[in-house]
């Protein structure tokens, strides 16, 4: 067993590469979150299989576990029961809601006419703060907001709402 502790205020996703030489019913490889099985592999697979599990906010324990089962009868499995994992990475959820009248993201850049935070018209239901672009006058006026974020290579979500 390999145990990994994760403490995350906003949750995220744990990614890993796996090469499993297991075969049900003789052996299996399982990824558990806080003692509950979240993913299982019960057949041989080569590298190139990227796995992931969602991690909710808070303190959690992840266990990578290979299990051998007691099976009556002849041992017909040619699997070794060996599992290799590599490139284990945790990507936290990125949450920017502009609440409190400030932008928490470290990679935010503004250019041109300044943008503002507006608490009167944000969100689809009008209940949150939004980042508001400035009123521009003239054909050569421009303003830009740019944020650079790193998201998981597979299965990641980056969502935003834009209204003009």
mmCIF file of C-alpha atoms in Angstrom:
data_model
loop_
_atom_site.group_PDB
_atom_site.id
_atom_site.type_symbol
_atom_site.label_atom_id
_atom_site.label_comp_id
_atom_site.label_asym_id
_atom_site.label_seq_id
_atom_site.Cartn_x
_atom_site.Cartn_y
_atom_site.Cartn_z
ATOM 1 C CA UNK A 1 0.000 0.000 0.000
ATOM 2 C CA UNK A 2 1.039 3.554 -0.692
ATOM 3 C CA UNK A 3 -0.633 6.281 1.381
ATOM 4 C CA UNK A 4 -0.872 9.928 0.355
ATOM 5 C CA UNK A 5 -2.312 12.763 2.451
ATOM 6 C CA UNK A 6 -3.938 15.767 0.757
ATOM 7 C CA UNK A 7 -5.165 18.924 2.492
ATOM 8 C CA UNK A 8 -6.938 21.233 0.058
ATOM 9 C CA UNK A 9 -9.269 24.152 0.860
ATOM 10 C CA UNK A 10 -11.068 24.043 -2.514
ATOM 11 C CA UNK A 11 -10.686 20.443 -3.718
ATOM 12 C CA UNK A 12 -9.173 19.348 -6.991
ATOM 13 C CA UNK A 13 -8.127 16.242 -8.906
ATOM 14 C CA UNK A 14 -5.385 13.669 -8.362
ATOM 15 C CA UNK A 15 -3.839 12.315 -11.590
ATOM 16 C CA UNK A 16 -1.521 9.330 -12.026
ATOM 17 C CA UNK A 17 -0.105 7.015 -14.686
ATOM 18 C CA UNK A 18 -0.576 3.306 -14.064
ATOM 19 C CA UNK A 19 0.845 0.066 -15.445
ATOM 20 C CA UNK A 20 -0.975 -2.860 -13.867
ATOM 21 C CA UNK A 21 -0.224 -6.565 -14.204
ATOM 22 C CA UNK A 22 -3.283 -7.828 -12.311
ATOM 23 C CA UNK A 23 -6.063 -10.211 -13.273
ATOM 24 C CA UNK A 24 -9.416 -10.703 -11.583
ATOM 25 C CA UNK A 25 -10.282 -12.872 -9.653
ATOM 26 C CA UNK A 26 -6.677 -13.404 -8.488
ATOM 27 C CA UNK A 27 -5.554 -9.795 -7.984
ATOM 28 C CA UNK A 28 -6.622 -6.177 -8.422
ATOM 29 C CA UNK A 29 -5.374 -2.618 -7.991
ATOM 30 C CA UNK A 30 -7.547 -0.059 -6.199
ATOM 31 C CA UNK A 31 -7.387 3.656 -5.443
ATOM 32 C CA UNK A 32 -9.229 4.538 -2.241
ATOM 33 C CA UNK A 33 -10.233 7.953 -0.918
ATOM 34 C CA UNK A 34 -10.753 8.045 2.843
ATOM 35 C CA UNK A 35 -11.199 4.267 2.897
ATOM 36 C CA UNK A 36 -13.735 4.138 0.052
ATOM 37 C CA UNK A 37 -12.737 2.592 -3.277
ATOM 38 C CA UNK A 38 -12.947 5.164 -6.088
ATOM 39 C CA UNK A 39 -11.169 3.365 -8.959
ATOM 40 C CA UNK A 40 -10.258 -0.248 -9.601
ATOM 41 C CA UNK A 41 -8.162 -2.064 -12.184
ATOM 42 C CA UNK A 42 -8.691 -5.804 -12.590
ATOM 43 C CA UNK A 43 -6.924 -6.586 -15.859
ATOM 44 C CA UNK A 44 -3.398 -6.110 -17.281
ATOM 45 C CA UNK A 45 -2.644 -2.742 -18.861
ATOM 46 C CA UNK A 46 0.468 -1.078 -20.193
ATOM 47 C CA UNK A 47 1.689 2.488 -19.629
ATOM 48 C CA UNK A 48 -0.280 5.247 -21.281
ATOM 49 C CA UNK A 49 -3.373 4.880 -19.139
ATOM 50 C CA UNK A 50 -3.818 8.160 -17.225
ATOM 51 C CA UNK A 51 -6.117 7.833 -14.230
ATOM 52 C CA UNK A 52 -7.694 10.427 -11.980
ATOM 53 C CA UNK A 53 -9.982 10.831 -9.004
ATOM 54 C CA UNK A 54 -11.778 13.919 -7.715
ATOM 55 C CA UNK A 55 -10.722 15.215 -4.313
ATOM 56 C CA UNK A 56 -13.296 17.262 -2.361
ATOM 57 C CA UNK A 57 -12.264 20.177 -0.106
ATOM 58 C CA UNK A 58 -10.660 19.241 3.228
ATOM 59 C CA UNK A 59 -8.125 16.747 4.593
ATOM 60 C CA UNK A 60 -8.120 13.373 2.851
ATOM 61 C CA UNK A 61 -6.172 10.158 2.612
ATOM 62 C CA UNK A 62 -5.567 8.440 -0.720
ATOM 63 C CA UNK A 63 -4.400 4.817 -0.741
ATOM 64 C CA UNK A 64 -3.001 2.978 -3.765
ATOM 65 C CA UNK A 65 -3.561 -0.694 -2.944
ATOM 66 C CA UNK A 66 -2.766 -3.989 -4.682
ATOM 67 C CA UNK A 67 -4.868 -6.865 -3.396
ATOM 68 C CA UNK A 68 -4.448 -10.604 -3.912
ATOM 69 C CA UNK A 69 -7.589 -12.640 -3.384
ATOM 70 C CA UNK A 70 -7.930 -16.194 -2.089
ATOM 71 C CA UNK A 71 -9.341 -18.124 -5.011
ATOM 72 C CA UNK A 72 -10.010 -21.838 -4.817
ATOM 73 C CA UNK A 73 -8.981 -24.020 -7.703
ATOM 74 C CA UNK A 74 -5.993 -23.922 -10.016
ATOM 75 C CA UNK A 75 -4.022 -20.682 -10.278
ATOM 76 C CA UNK A 76 -4.480 -20.003 -13.978
ATOM 77 C CA UNK A 77 -3.495 -16.344 -13.909
ATOM 78 C CA UNK A 78 -0.320 -15.381 -15.733
ATOM 79 C CA UNK A 79 -0.281 -11.941 -14.111
ATOM 80 C CA UNK A 80 2.465 -11.050 -11.641
ATOM 81 C CA UNK A 81 0.261 -8.904 -9.374
ATOM 82 C CA UNK A 82 2.752 -6.030 -9.776
ATOM 83 C CA UNK A 83 1.518 -2.472 -10.298
ATOM 84 C CA UNK A 84 3.610 0.555 -11.162
ATOM 85 C CA UNK A 85 2.385 4.130 -10.709
ATOM 86 C CA UNK A 86 4.169 7.247 -11.902
ATOM 87 C CA UNK A 87 3.637 10.972 -12.353
ATOM 88 C CA UNK A 88 1.273 11.363 -9.403
ATOM 89 C CA UNK A 89 0.049 14.981 -9.485
ATOM 90 C CA UNK A 90 -2.545 17.002 -7.621
ATOM 91 C CA UNK A 91 -4.232 19.904 -9.402
ATOM 92 C CA UNK A 92 -6.254 22.158 -7.076
ATOM 93 C CA UNK A 93 -9.561 23.653 -8.129
ATOM 94 C CA UNK A 94 -9.135 27.245 -9.247
ATOM 95 C CA UNK A 95 -11.858 29.436 -7.817
ATOM 96 C CA UNK A 96 -12.059 33.140 -8.512
ATOM 97 C CA UNK A 97 -15.328 34.803 -7.647
ATOM 98 C CA UNK A 98 -14.049 38.387 -7.176
ATOM 99 C CA UNK A 99 -15.832 38.565 -3.829
ATOM 100 C CA UNK A 100 -14.415 41.131 -1.428
ATOM 101 C CA UNK A 101 -13.663 43.550 -4.255
ATOM 102 C CA UNK A 102 -10.331 42.048 -5.256
ATOM 103 C CA UNK A 103 -8.826 39.495 -7.595
ATOM 104 C CA UNK A 104 -6.970 36.678 -5.841
ATOM 105 C CA UNK A 105 -5.466 35.092 -8.962
ATOM 106 C CA UNK A 106 -1.723 35.709 -9.107
ATOM 107 C CA UNK A 107 -1.482 35.614 -12.894
ATOM 108 C CA UNK A 108 -4.025 38.334 -13.728
ATOM 109 C CA UNK A 109 -2.951 41.147 -16.061
ATOM 110 C CA UNK A 110 -4.778 44.274 -17.164
ATOM 111 C CA UNK A 111 -3.927 46.534 -20.101
ATOM 112 C CA UNK A 112 -5.567 49.727 -21.334
ATOM 113 C CA UNK A 113 -8.549 51.308 -19.609
ATOM 114 C CA UNK A 114 -8.958 49.810 -16.091
ATOM 115 C CA UNK A 115 -11.589 47.179 -15.366
ATOM 116 C CA UNK A 116 -13.748 47.263 -12.253
ATOM 117 C CA UNK A 117 -15.436 44.865 -9.868
ATOM 118 C CA UNK A 118 -19.219 45.220 -9.851
ATOM 119 C CA UNK A 119 -21.329 43.684 -7.081
ATOM 120 C CA UNK A 120 -24.652 44.807 -8.590
ATOM 121 C CA UNK A 121 -24.934 42.723 -11.760
ATOM 122 C CA UNK A 122 -22.763 39.635 -11.446
ATOM 123 C CA UNK A 123 -23.647 36.028 -12.070
ATOM 124 C CA UNK A 124 -26.524 34.547 -13.994
ATOM 125 C CA UNK A 125 -28.853 35.196 -11.070
ATOM 126 C CA UNK A 126 -27.434 38.645 -10.254
ATOM 127 C CA UNK A 127 -26.242 37.579 -6.816
ATOM 128 C CA UNK A 128 -22.459 37.725 -7.059
ATOM 129 C CA UNK A 129 -19.641 40.060 -7.956
ATOM 130 C CA UNK A 130 -18.400 40.241 -11.530
ATOM 131 C CA UNK A 131 -15.414 41.702 -13.310
ATOM 132 C CA UNK A 132 -16.706 44.514 -15.517
ATOM 133 C CA UNK A 133 -15.001 45.783 -18.629
ATOM 134 C CA UNK A 134 -14.830 49.554 -19.027
ATOM 135 C CA UNK A 135 -16.938 51.615 -21.400
ATOM 136 C CA UNK A 136 -14.761 52.301 -24.446
ATOM 137 C CA UNK A 137 -15.037 55.351 -26.663
ATOM 138 C CA UNK A 138 -13.566 55.670 -30.147
ATOM 139 C CA UNK A 139 -12.558 53.127 -32.738
ATOM 140 C CA UNK A 140 -9.015 52.692 -31.388
ATOM 141 C CA UNK A 141 -9.949 52.211 -27.726
ATOM 142 C CA UNK A 142 -9.118 48.894 -26.126
ATOM 143 C CA UNK A 143 -8.863 47.205 -22.810
ATOM 144 C CA UNK A 144 -7.701 43.731 -21.973
ATOM 145 C CA UNK A 145 -7.965 41.312 -19.059
ATOM 146 C CA UNK A 146 -5.795 38.231 -19.239
ATOM 147 C CA UNK A 147 -5.398 35.427 -16.746
ATOM 148 C CA UNK A 148 -3.052 32.486 -17.196
ATOM 149 C CA UNK A 149 -3.912 29.261 -15.411
ATOM 150 C CA UNK A 150 -2.541 25.733 -15.489
ATOM 151 C CA UNK A 151 -5.268 23.132 -15.754
ATOM 152 C CA UNK A 152 -4.994 19.346 -15.750
ATOM 153 C CA UNK A 153 -4.051 17.928 -19.164
ATOM 154 C CA UNK A 154 -7.087 15.630 -19.239
ATOM 155 C CA UNK A 155 -10.521 15.995 -17.751
ATOM 156 C CA UNK A 156 -10.023 19.497 -16.350
ATOM 157 C CA UNK A 157 -12.728 22.120 -16.328
ATOM 158 C CA UNK A 158 -12.284 25.834 -16.753
ATOM 159 C CA UNK A 159 -15.638 27.598 -16.718
ATOM 160 C CA UNK A 160 -16.531 31.263 -16.857
ATOM 161 C CA UNK A 161 -19.471 33.441 -17.737
ATOM 162 C CA UNK A 162 -19.091 36.327 -20.158
ATOM 163 C CA UNK A 163 -21.801 38.869 -20.858
ATOM 164 C CA UNK A 164 -21.282 41.935 -22.992
#
